[in-house]
Short mmCIF file of C-alpha atoms and ligand atoms in Angstrom, two decimals:
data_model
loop_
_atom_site.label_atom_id
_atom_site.label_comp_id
_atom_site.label_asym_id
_atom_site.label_seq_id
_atom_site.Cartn_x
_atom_site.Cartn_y
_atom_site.Cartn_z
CA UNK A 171 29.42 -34.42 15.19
CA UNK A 172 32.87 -33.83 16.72
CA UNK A 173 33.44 -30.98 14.27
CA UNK A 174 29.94 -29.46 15.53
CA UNK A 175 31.16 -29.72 19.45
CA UNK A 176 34.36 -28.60 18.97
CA UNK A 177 32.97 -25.46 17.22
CA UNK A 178 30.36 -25.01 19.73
CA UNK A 179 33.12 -23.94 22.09
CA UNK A 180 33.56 -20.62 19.58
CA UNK A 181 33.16 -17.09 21.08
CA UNK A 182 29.62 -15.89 20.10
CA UNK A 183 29.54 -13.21 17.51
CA UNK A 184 26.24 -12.03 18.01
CA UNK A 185 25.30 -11.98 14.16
CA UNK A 186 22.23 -14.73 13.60
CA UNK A 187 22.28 -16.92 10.82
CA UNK A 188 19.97 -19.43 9.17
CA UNK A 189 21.89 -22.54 9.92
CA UNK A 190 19.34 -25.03 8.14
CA UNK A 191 15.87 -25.80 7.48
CA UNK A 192 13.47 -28.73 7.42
CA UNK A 193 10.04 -29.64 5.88
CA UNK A 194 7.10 -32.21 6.77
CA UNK A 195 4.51 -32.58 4.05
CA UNK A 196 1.34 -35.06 4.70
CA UNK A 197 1.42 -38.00 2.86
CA UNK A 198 -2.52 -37.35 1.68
CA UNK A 199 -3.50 -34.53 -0.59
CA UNK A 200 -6.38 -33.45 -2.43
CA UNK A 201 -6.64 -31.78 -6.17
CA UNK A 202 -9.26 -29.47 -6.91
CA UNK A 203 -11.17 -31.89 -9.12
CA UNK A 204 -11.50 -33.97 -5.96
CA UNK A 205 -12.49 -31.23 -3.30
CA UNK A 206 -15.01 -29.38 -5.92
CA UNK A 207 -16.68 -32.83 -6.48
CA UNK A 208 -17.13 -33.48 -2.39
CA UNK A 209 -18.02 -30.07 -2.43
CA UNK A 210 -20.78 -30.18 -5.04
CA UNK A 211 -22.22 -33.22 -3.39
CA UNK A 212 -22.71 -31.29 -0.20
CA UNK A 213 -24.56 -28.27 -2.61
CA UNK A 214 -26.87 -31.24 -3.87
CA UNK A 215 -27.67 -32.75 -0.58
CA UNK A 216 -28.03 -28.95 1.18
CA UNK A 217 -30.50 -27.64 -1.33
CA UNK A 218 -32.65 -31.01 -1.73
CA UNK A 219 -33.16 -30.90 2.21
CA UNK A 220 -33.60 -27.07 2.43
CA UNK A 221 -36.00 -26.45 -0.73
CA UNK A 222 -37.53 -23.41 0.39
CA UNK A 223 -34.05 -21.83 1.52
CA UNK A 224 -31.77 -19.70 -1.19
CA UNK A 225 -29.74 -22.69 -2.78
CA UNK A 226 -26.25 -22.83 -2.22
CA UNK A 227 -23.89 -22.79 -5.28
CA UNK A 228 -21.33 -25.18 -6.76
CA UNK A 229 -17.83 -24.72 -6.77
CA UNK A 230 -15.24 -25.08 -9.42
CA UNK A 231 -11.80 -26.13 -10.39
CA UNK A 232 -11.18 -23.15 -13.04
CA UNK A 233 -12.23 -20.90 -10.78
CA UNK A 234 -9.86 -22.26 -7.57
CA UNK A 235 -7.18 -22.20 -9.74
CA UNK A 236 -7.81 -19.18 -11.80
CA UNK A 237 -7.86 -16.92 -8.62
CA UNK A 238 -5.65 -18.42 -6.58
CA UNK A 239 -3.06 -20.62 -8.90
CA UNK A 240 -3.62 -23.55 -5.86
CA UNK A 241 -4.12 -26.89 -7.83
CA UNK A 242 -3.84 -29.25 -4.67
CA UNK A 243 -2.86 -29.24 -0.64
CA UNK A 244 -1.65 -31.92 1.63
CA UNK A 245 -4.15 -32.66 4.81
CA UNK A 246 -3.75 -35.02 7.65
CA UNK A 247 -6.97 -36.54 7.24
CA UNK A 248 -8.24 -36.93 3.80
CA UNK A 249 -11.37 -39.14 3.95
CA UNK A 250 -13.39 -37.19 6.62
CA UNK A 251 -12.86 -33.92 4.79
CA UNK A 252 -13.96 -35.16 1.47
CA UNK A 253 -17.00 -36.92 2.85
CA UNK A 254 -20.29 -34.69 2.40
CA UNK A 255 -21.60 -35.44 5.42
CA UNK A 256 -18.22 -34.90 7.24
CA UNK A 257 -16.47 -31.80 5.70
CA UNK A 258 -13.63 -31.76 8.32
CA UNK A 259 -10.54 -33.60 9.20
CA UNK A 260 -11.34 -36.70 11.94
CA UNK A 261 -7.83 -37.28 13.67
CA UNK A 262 -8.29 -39.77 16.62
CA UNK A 263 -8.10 -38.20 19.70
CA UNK A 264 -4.80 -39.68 21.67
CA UNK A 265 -3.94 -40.31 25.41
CA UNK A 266 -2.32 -38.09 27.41
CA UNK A 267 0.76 -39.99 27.54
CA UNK A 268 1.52 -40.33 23.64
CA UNK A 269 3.30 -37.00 21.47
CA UNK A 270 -0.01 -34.31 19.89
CA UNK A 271 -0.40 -34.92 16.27
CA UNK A 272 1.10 -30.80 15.94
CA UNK A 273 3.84 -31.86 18.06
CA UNK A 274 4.74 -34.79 16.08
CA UNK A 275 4.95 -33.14 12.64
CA UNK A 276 6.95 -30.30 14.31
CA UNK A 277 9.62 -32.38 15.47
CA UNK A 278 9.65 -34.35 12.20
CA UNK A 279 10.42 -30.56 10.09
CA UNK A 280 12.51 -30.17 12.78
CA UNK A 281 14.88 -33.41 13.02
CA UNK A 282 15.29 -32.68 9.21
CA UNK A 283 16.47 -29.16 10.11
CA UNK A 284 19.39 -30.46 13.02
CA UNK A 285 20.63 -33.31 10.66
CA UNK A 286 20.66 -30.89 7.64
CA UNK A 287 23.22 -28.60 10.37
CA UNK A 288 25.03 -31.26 12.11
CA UNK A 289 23.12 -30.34 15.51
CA UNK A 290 22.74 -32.69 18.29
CA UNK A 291 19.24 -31.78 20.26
CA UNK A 292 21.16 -31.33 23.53
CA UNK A 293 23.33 -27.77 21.84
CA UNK A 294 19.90 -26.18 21.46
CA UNK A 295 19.13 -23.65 23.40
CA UNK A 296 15.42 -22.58 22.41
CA UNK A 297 12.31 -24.28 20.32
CA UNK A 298 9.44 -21.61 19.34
CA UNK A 299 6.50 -23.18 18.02
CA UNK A 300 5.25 -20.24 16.12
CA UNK A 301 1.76 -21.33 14.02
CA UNK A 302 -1.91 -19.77 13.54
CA UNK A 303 -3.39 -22.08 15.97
CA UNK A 304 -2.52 -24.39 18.65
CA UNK A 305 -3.87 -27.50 19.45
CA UNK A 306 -4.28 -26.70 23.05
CA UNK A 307 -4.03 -24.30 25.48
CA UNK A 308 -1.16 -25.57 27.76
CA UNK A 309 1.30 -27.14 28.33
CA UNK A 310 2.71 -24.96 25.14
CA UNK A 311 3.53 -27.38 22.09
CA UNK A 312 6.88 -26.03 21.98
CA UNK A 313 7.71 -27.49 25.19
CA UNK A 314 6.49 -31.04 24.22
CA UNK A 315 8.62 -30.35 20.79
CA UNK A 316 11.32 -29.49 23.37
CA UNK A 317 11.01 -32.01 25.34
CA UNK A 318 10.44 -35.15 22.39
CA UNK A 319 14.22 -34.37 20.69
CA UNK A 320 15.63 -34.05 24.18
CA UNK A 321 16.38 -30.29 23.77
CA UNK A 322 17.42 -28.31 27.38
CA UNK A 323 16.91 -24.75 27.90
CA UNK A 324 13.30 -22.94 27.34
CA UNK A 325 10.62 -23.15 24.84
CA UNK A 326 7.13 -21.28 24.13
CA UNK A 327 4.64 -20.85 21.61
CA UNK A 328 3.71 -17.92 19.63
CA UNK A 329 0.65 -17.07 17.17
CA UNK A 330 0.78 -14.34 14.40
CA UNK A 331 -1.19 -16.14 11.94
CA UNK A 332 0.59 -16.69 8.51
CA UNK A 333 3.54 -13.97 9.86
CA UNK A 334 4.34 -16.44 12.92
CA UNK A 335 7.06 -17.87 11.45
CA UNK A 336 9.12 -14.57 10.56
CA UNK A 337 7.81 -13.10 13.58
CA UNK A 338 10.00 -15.98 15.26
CA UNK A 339 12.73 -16.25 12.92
CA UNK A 340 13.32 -12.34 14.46
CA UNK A 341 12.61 -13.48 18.19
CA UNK A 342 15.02 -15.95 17.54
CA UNK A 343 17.40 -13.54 15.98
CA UNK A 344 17.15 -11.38 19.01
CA UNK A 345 18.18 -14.20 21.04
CA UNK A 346 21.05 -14.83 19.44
CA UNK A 347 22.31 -10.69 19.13
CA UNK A 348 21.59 -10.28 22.44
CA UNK A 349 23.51 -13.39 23.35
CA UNK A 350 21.13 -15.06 25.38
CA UNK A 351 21.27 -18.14 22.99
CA UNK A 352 23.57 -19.75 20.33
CA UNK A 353 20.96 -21.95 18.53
CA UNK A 354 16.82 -21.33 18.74
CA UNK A 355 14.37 -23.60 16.58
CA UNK A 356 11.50 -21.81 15.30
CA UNK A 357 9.39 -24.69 14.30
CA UNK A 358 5.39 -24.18 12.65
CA UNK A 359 3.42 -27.07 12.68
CA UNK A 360 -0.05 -26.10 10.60
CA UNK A 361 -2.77 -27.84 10.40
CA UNK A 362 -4.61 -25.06 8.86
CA UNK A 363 -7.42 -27.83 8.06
CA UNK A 364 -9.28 -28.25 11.84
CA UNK A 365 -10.15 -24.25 11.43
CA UNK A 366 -11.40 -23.91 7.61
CA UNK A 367 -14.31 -24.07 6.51
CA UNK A 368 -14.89 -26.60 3.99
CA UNK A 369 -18.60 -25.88 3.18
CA UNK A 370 -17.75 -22.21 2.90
CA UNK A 371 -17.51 -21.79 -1.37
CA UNK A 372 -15.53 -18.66 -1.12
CA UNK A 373 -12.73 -20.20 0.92
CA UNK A 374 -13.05 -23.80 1.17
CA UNK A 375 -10.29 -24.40 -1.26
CA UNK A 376 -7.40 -21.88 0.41
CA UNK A 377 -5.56 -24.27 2.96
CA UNK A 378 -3.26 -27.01 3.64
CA UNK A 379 -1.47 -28.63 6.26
CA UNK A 380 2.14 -28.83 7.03
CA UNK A 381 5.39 -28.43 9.01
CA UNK A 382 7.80 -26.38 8.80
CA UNK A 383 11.65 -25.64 10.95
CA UNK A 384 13.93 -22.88 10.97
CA UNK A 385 16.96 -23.21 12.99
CA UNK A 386 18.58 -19.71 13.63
CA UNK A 387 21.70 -19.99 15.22
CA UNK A 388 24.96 -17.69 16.12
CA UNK A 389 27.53 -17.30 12.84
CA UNK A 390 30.09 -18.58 15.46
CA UNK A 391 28.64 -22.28 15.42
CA UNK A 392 26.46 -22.64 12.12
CA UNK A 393 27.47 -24.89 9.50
CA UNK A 394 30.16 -23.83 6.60
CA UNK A 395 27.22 -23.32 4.31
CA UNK A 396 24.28 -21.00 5.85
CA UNK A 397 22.49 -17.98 5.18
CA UNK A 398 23.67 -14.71 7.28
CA UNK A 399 20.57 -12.62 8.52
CA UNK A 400 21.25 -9.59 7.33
CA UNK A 401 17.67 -7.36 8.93
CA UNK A 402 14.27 -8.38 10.21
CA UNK A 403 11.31 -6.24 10.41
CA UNK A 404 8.24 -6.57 11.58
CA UNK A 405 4.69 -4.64 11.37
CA UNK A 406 0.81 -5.34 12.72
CA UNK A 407 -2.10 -3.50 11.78
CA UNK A 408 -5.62 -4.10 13.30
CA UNK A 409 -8.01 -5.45 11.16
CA UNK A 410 -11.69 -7.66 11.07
CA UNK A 411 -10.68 -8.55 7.54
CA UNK A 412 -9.41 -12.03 7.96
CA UNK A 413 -10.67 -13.51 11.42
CA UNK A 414 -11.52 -16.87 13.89
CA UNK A 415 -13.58 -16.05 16.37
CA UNK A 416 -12.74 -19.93 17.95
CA UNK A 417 -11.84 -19.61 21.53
CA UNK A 418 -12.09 -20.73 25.30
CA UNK A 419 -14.64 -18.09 26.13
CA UNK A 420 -16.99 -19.81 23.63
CA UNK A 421 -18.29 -21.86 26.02
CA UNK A 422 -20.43 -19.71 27.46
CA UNK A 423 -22.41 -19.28 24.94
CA UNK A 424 -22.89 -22.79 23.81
CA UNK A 425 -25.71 -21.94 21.09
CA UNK A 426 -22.93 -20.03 19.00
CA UNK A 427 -20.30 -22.29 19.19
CA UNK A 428 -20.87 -24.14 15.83
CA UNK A 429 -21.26 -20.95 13.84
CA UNK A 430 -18.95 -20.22 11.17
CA UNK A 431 -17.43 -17.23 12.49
CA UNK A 432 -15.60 -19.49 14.65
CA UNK A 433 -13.61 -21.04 11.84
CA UNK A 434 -11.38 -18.92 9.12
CA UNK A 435 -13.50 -16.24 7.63
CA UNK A 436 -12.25 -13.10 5.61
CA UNK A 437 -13.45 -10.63 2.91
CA UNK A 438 -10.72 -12.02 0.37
CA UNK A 439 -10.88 -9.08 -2.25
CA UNK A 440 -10.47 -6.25 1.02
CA UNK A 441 -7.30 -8.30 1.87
CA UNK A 442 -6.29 -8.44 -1.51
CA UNK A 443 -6.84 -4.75 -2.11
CA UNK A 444 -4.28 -3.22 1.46
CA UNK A 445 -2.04 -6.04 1.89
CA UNK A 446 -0.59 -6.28 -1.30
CA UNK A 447 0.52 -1.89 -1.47
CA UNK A 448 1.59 -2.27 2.66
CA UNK A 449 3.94 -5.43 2.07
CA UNK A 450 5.71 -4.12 -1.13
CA UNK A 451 6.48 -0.51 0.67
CA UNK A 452 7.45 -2.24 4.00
CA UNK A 453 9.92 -4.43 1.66
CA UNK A 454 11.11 -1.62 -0.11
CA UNK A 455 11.39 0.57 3.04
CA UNK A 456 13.70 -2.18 4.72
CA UNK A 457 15.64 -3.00 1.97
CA UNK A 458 16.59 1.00 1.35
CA UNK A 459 17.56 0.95 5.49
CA UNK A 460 19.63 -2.26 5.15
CA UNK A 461 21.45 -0.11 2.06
CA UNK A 462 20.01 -3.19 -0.33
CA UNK A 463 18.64 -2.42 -3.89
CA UNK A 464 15.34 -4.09 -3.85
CA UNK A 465 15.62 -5.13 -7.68
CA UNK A 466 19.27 -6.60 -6.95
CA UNK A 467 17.56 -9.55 -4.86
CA UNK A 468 18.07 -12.51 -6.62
CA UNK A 469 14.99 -14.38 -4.85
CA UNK A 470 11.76 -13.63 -3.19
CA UNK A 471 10.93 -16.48 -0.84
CA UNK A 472 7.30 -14.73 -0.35
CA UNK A 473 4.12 -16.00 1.64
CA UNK A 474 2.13 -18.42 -0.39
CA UNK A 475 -1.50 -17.22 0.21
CA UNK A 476 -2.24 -16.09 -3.10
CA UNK A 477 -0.76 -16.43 -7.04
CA UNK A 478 -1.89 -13.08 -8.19
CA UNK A 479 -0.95 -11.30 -4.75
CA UNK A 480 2.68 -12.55 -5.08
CA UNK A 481 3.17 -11.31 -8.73
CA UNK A 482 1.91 -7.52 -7.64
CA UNK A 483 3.82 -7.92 -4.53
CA UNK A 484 7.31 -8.92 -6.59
CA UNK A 485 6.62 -6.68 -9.69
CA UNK A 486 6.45 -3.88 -7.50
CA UNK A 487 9.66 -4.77 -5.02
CA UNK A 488 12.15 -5.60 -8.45
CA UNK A 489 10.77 -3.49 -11.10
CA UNK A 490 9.65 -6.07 -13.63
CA UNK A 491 7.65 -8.96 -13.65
CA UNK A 492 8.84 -12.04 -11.68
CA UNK A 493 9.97 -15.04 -12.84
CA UNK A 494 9.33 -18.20 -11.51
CA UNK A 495 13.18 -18.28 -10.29
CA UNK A 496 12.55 -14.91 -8.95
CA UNK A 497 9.80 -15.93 -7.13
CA UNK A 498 9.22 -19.45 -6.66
CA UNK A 499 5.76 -20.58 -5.73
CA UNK A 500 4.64 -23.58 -3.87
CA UNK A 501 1.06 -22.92 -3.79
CA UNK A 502 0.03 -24.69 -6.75
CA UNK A 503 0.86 -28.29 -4.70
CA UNK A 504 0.42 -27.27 -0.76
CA UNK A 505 -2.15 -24.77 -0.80
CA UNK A 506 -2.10 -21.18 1.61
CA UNK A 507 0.25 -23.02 4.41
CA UNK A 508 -0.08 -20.15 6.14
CA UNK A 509 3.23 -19.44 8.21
CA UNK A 510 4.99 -21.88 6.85
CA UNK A 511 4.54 -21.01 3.30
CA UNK A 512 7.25 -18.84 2.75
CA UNK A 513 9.66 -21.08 4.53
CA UNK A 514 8.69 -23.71 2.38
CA UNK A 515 9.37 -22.18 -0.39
CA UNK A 516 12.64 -21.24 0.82
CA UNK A 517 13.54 -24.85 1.98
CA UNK A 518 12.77 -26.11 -1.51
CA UNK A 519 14.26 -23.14 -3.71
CA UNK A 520 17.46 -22.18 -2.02
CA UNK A 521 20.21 -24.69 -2.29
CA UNK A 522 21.34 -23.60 -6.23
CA UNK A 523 21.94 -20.33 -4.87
CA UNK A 524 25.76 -18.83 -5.25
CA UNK A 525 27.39 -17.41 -2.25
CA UNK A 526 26.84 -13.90 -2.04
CA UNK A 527 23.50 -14.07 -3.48
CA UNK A 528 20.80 -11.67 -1.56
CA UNK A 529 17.33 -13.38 -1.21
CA UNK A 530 14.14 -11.93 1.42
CA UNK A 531 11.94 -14.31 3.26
CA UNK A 532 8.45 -12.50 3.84
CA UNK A 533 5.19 -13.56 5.06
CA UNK A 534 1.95 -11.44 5.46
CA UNK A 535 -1.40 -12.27 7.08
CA UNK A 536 -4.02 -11.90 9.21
CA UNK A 537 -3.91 -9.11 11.87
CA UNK A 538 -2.48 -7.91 9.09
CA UNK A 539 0.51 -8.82 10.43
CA UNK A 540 4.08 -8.57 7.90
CA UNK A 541 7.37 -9.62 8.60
CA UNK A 542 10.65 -9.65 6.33
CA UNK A 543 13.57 -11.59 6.54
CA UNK A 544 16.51 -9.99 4.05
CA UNK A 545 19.59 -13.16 3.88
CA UNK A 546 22.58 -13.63 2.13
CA UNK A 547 24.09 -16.91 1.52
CA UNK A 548 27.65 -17.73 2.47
CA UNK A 549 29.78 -20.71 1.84
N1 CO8 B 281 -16.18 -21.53 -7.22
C1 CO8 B 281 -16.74 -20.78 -8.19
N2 CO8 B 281 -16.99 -19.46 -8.06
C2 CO8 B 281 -16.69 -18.89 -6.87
C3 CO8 B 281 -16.11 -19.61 -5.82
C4 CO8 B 281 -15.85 -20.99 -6.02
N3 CO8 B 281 -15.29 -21.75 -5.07
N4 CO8 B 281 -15.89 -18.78 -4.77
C5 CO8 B 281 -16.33 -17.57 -5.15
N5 CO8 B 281 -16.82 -17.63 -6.41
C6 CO8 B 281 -17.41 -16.54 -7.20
C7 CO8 B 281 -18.06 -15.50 -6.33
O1 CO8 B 281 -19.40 -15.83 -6.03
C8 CO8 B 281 -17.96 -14.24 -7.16
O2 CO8 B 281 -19.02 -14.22 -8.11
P1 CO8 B 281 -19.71 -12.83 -8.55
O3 CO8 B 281 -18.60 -12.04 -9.20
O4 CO8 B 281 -20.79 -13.27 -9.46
O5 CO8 B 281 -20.16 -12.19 -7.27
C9 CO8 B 281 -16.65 -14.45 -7.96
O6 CO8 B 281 -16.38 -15.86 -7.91
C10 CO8 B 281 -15.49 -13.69 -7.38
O7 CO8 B 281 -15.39 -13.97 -5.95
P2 CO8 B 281 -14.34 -13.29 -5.02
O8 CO8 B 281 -14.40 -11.82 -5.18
O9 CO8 B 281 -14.45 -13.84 -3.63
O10 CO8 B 281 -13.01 -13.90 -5.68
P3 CO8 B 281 -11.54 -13.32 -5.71
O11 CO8 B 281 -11.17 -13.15 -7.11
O12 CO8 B 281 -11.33 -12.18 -4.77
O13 CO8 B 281 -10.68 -14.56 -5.15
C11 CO8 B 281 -9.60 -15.20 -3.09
C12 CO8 B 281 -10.92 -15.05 -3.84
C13 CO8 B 281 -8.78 -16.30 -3.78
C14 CO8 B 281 -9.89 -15.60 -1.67
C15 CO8 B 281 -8.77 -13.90 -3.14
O14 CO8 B 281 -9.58 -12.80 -2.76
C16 CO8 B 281 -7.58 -13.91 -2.23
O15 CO8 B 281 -6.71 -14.77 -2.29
N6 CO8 B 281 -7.42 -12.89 -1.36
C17 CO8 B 281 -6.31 -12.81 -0.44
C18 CO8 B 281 -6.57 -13.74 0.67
C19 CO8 B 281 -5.44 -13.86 1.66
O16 CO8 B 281 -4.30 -13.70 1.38
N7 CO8 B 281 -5.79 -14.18 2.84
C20 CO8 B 281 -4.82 -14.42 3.81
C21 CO8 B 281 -5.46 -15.27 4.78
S1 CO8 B 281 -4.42 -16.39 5.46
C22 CO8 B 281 -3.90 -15.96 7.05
O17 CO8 B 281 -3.65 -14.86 7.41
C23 CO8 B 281 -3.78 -17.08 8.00
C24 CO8 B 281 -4.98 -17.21 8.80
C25 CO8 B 281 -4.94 -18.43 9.61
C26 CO8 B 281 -5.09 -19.70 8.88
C27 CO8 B 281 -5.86 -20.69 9.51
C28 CO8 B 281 -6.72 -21.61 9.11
C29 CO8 B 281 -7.70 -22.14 8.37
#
């Protein structure tokens, strides 16, 4: 700790870094044998009470896995979502005066993250809570995070669906080269689970829950071993294709408030189809401005929606076909964690890395929002 304050006195360089990262995964999870068999019982109870309507269809485990390579995901609340008369997670509803479940699994990601450094709370400057979907409107759940670890300074939320988290690794970035902080946390609490839709057979087998922290921090202060930022980009495009129409104006029109539009809908195959050709020539693009040969990265830490997405998406950006240590995945166990899949994958697969090494973090989403990360580890 004394080595930490002592170099906390350092003249800021203006050049961000990934000081360290943290992870909180839900002790429940759920395999595919065990979601398709709630799910069928639903089917079987739907179409014996609705005889005369078109019958729903079962699901199955070949199929999740075949088209998406997800074999499990975590959740917060197992039970309730595997129940067929349930079908969504039940988390008690808590007092005023006790810490938001998304606050609580953000700071746990993110005390991992400051030990992992060597960072007291109190030489943070920042905490972004950058996720798909808050719990609540205000106060912002980066300024309870803030406030539980005892950070000073500012803190504020921001939603890009899955991009949020690279969209605040830059934001924190900025910070930091503009010198208006030495250390941000850019923490993503997801529970992707209170906004799918697990009757829906086309998606109800996508998501998981999770936290995830980033903290991004001048090269002046950051720990011997770290990862220097070498470029962030970002890029939005408008489109219906992946959408929640869940909101505080809903409540004016009470008789549409339950409808499934206002939980996670999309027209998978569209997404498929233009994300996959936008994200591997915004990579490339980036990569030949940063003077980086895209097939000299020696890891893709890539958004975790999709197996089949990520192969394209790597084959294209090195040349060849990826291999697992290439392009680690993380889907098969967590699910589509949206923001905070590419950072978990980075948490998990970065360590046996050699200094030097060049690596890109990049997530893609709904939006479509993209955002790349391009790092190379020193130390
Ligand atoms: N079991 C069995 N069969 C099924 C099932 C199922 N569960 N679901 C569909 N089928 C059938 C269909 O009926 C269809 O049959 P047919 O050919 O006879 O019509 C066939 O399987 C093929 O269906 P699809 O075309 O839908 O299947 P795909 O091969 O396209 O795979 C995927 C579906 C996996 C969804 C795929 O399209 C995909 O991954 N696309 C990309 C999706 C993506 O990346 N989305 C990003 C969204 S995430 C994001 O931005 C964050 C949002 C915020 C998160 C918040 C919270 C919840």
């Amino acid at each position: 700790m004394q080595e930490t304050h002592v170099a906390l006195t350092a003249k800021m360089t203006g050049r961000p870094v990934i000081s360290a990262t943290g992870l909180f995964t839900p002790p429940e999870s759920i395999t595919n044998e065990e979601l398709v068999a709630s799910f069928n019982a639903f089917v079987d109870r739907h179409n014996a009470a609705h005889p005369d309507a078109e019958p729903l269809a079962y699901s199955s485990v070949e199929f999740i896995e075949k088209a998406s390579g997800i074999k499990a995901r975590h959740v917060m609340s197992k039970a309730p979502i595997l129940d067929p008369e349930i079908m969504c997670p039940r988390l008690p509803e808590r007092a005023n005066d006790e810490i938001s479940v998304m606050a609580e699994i953000g700071v746990a990601a993110a005390k991992q993250a400051l030990e992992r450094a060597g960072r007291r709370p109190e030489d943070v400057d920042a905490v972004l809570c950058a996720a798909s979907n808050m719990q609540r409107a205000y106060p912002a759940m980066a300024i309870e995070i803030q406030q539980a670890l005892g950070i000073e300074g500012f803190g504020f939320d921001m939603n890009v669906a899955c991009s949020s988290a690279t969209f605040g690794i830059q934001t924190a970035a900025d910070y930091v080269r503009a010198g208006n902080a030495r250390s941000v946390l850019v923490v993503s609490p997801e529970i992707t689970s209170g906004h799918l839709n697990w009757r829906d057979r086309d998606s109800h087998f996508i998501f998981g829950d999770v936290a995830t922290a980033v903290l991004v921090e001048d090269a002046a202060i950051a720990p011997a071993q770290h990862w220097e930022i070498l470029g962030t980009k970002l890029k939005t495009v408008f489109s219906n294709n992946i959408r929640n129409n869940f909101g505080f104006l809903n409540r004016a029109h009470p008789e549409s408030a339950g409808s499934a539009d206002k939980l996670f809908v999309q027209e998978g195959r569209k997404v498929f189809k233009e994300v996959v050709p936008m994200v591997a020539q915004m990579i490339i693009d980036e990569a030949g401005r940063l003077g980086i040969d895209p097939a000299s990265l020696r890891r893709l830490w890539l958004h975790q929606a999709n197996a089949g997405m990520n192969r394209l998406i790597a084959q294209r950006v090195l040349g060849h076909e990826a291999s697992e240590d290439e392009s680690p995945t993380v889907l098969d166990t967590y699910g589509n964690t949206s923001s905070a899949g590419s950072i978990i994958a980075f948490h998990q697969h970065n360590e046996e890395l050699a200094a030097g090494d060049t690596g890109l973090i990049c997530s893609f989403g709904a939006g479509y929002s993209a955002g790349t990360v391009f790092v190379r580890k020193v130390g």
